[in-house]
PDB file of C-alpha atoms in Angstrom:
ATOM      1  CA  UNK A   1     116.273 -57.316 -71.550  1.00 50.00           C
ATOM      2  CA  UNK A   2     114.125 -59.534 -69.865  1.00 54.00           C
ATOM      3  CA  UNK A   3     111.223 -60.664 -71.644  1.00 55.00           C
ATOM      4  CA  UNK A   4     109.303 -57.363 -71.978  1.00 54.00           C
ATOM      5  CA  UNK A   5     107.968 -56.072 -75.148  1.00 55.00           C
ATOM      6  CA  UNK A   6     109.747 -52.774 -75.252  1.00 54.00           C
ATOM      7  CA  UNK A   7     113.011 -51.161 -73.369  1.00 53.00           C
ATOM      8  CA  UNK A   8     113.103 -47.387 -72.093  1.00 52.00           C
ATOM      9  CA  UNK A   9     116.461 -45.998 -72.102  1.00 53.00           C
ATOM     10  CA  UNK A  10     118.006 -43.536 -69.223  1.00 58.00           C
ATOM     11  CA  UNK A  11     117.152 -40.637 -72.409  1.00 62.00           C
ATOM     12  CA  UNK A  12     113.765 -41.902 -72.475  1.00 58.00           C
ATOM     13  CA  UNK A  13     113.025 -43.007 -75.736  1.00 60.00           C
ATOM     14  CA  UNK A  14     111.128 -46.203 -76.636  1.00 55.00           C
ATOM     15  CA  UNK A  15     112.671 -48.651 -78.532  1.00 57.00           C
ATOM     16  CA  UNK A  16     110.520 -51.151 -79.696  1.00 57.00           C
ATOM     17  CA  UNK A  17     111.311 -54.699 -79.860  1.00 58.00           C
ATOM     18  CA  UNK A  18     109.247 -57.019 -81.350  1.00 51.00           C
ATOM     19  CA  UNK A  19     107.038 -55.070 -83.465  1.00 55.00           C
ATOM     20  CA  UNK A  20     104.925 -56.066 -86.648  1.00 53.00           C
ATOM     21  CA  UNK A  21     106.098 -55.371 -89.873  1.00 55.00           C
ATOM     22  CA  UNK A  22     103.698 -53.164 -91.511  1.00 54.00           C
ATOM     23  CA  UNK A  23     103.325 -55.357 -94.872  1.00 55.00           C
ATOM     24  CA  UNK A  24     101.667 -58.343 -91.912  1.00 55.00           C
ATOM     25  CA  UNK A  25      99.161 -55.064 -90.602  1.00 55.00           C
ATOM     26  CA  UNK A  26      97.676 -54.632 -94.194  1.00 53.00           C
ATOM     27  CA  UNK A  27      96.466 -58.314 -94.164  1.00 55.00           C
ATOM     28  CA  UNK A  28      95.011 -58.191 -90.942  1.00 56.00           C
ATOM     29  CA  UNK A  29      91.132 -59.326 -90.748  1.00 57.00           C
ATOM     30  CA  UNK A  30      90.992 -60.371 -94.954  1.00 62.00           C
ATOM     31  CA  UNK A  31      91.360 -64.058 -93.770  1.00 64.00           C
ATOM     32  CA  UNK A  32      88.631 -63.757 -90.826  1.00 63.00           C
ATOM     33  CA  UNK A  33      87.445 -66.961 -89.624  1.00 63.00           C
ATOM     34  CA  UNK A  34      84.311 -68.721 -90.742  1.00 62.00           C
ATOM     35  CA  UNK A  35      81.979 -71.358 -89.056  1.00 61.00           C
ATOM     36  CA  UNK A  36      82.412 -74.471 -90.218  1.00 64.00           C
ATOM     37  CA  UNK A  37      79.073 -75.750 -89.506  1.00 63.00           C
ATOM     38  CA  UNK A  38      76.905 -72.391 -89.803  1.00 58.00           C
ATOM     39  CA  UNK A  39      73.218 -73.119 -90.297  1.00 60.00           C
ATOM     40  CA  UNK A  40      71.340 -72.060 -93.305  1.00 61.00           C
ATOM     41  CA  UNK A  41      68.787 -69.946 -93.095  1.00 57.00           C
ATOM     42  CA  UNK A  42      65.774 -69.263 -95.399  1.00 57.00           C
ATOM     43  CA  UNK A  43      64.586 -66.072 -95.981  1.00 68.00           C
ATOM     44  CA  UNK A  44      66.960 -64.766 -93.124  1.00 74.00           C
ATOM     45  CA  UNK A  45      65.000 -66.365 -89.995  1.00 77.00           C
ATOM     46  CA  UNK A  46      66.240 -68.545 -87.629  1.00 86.00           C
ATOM     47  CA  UNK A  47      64.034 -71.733 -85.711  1.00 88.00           C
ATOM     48  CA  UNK A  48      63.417 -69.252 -83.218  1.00 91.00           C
ATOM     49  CA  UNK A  49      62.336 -66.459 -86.143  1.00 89.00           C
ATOM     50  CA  UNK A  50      59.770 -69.161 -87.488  1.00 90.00           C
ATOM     51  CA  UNK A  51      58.736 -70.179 -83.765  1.00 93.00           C
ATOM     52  CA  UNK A  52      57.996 -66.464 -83.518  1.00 94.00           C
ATOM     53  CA  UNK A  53      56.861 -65.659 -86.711  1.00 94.00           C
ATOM     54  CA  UNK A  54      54.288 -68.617 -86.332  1.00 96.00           C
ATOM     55  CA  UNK A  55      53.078 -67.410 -82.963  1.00 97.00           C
ATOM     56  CA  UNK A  56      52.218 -63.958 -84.044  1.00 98.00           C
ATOM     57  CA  UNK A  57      50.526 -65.665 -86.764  1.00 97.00           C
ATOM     58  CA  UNK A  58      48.388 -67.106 -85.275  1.00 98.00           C
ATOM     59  CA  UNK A  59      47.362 -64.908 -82.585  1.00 97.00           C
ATOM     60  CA  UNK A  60      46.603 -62.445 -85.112  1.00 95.00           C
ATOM     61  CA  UNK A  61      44.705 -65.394 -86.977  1.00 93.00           C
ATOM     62  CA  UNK A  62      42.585 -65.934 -83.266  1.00 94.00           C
ATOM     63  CA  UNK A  63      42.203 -62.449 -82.456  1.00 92.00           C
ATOM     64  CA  UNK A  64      40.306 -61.778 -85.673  1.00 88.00           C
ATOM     65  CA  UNK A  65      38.630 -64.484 -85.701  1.00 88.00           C
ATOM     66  CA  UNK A  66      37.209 -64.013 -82.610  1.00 90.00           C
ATOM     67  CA  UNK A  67      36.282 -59.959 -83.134  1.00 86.00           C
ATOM     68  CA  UNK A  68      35.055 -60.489 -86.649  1.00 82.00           C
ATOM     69  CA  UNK A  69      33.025 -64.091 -86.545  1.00 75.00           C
ATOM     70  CA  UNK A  70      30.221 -62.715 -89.043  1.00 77.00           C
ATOM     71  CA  UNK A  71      32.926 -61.229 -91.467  1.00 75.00           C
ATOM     72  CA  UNK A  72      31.934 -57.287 -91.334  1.00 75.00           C
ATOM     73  CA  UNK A  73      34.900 -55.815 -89.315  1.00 76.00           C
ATOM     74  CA  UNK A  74      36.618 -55.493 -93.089  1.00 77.00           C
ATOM     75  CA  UNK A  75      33.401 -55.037 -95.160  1.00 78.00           C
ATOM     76  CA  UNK A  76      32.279 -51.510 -96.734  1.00 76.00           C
ATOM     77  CA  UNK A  77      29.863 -50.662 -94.304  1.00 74.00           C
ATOM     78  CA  UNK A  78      29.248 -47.609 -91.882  1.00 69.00           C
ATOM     79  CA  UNK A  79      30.136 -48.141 -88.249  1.00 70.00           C
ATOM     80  CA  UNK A  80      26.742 -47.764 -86.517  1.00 70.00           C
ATOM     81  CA  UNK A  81      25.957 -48.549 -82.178  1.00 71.00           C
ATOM     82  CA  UNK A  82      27.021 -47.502 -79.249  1.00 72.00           C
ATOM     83  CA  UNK A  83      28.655 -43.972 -78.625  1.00 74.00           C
ATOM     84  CA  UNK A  84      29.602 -43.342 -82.322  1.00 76.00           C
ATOM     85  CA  UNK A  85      27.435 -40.431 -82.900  1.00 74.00           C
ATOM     86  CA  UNK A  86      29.069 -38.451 -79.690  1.00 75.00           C
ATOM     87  CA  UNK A  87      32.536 -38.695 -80.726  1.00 82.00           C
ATOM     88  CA  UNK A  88      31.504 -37.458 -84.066  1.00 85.00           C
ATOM     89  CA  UNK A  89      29.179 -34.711 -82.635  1.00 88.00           C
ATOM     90  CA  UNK A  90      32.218 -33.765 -80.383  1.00 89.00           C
ATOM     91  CA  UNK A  91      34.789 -32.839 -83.054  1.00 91.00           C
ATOM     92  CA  UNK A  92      32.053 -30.922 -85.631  1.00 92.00           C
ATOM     93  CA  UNK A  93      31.313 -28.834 -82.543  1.00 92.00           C
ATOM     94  CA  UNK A  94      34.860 -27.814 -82.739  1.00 92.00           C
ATOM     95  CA  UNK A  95      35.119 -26.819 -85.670  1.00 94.00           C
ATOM     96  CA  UNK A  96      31.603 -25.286 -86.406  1.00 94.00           C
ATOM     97  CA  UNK A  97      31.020 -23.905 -83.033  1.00 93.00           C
ATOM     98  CA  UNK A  98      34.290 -23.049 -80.892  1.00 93.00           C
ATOM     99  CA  UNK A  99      37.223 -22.907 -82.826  1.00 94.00           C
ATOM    100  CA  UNK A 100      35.858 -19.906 -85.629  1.00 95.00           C
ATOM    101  CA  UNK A 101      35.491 -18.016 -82.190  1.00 94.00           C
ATOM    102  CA  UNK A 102      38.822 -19.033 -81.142  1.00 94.00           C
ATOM    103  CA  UNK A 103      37.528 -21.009 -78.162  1.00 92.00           C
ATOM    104  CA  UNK A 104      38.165 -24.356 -76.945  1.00 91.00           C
ATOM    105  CA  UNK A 105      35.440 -24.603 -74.547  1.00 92.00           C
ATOM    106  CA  UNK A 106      32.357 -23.751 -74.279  1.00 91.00           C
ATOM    107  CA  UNK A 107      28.517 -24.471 -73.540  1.00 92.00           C
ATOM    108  CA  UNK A 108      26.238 -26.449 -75.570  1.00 90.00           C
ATOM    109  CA  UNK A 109      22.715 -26.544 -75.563  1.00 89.00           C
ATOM    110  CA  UNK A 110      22.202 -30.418 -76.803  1.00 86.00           C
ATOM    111  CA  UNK A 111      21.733 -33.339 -74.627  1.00 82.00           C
ATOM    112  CA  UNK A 112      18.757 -32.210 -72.646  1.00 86.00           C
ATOM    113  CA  UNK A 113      19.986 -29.166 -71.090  1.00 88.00           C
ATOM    114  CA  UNK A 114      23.078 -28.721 -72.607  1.00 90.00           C
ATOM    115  CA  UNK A 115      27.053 -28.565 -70.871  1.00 90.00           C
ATOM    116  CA  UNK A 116      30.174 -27.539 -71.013  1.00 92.00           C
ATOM    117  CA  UNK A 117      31.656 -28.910 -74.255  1.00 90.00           C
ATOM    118  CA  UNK A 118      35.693 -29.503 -73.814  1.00 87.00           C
ATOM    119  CA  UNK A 119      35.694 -28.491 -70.388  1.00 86.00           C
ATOM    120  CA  UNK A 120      36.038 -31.625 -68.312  1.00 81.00           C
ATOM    121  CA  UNK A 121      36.193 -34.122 -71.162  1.00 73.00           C
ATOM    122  CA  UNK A 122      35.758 -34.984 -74.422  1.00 66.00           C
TER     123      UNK A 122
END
């Protein structure tokens, strides 16, 4: 032979040469490698994990602060101003007014002369 892992014969069968001995295939991967110098980690994040955990933080933090300065975006308290009372007027009409006539459009006589309710948008 020269050199090569396995032989052919002129019958065709493979004759292996240098193969494994199956007792050294049952050990293979029980003595994997390990880092010598792995860093420890606390609570399973990395520099990077705190870096980004500290950023989200405090945008959060900044974002809330500046939305909620007086303190009432988390108090008990009804949500009152602007549109409010349209986008609740919108979905009662639905249900009281168009949907127990199997509709999903149709025209309503309130705001001044009335429109079509659900036909262009809602």
């Amino acid at each position: 032979m020269d050199g090569g892992a396995a032989a052919v014969d002129v019958t065709g069968q493979f004759e292996p040469e240098d193969m494994a001995d199956v007792e050294d295939l049952d050990d293979v991967g029980q003595d994997a490698p390990v880092a010598p110098h792995e860093p420890r980690r606390r609570l399973g994040l990395t520099v990077t994990g705190w870096v980004t955990l500290f950023c989200v933080a405090l945008g959060t933090f900044f974002v809330l602060w500046t939305v909620n300065p007086g303190g009432a975006l988390f108090s008990e308290t009804t949500p009152t101003g602007g549109d409010l009372g349209a986008h609740v007027w919108g979905p009662a009409f639905l249900r009281d007014e168009l949907l127990p006539h199997f509709r999903l459009t149709g025209w309503t006589p309130d705001w001044y002369a009335g429109f079509p309710a659900y036909h262009f948008y809602m």
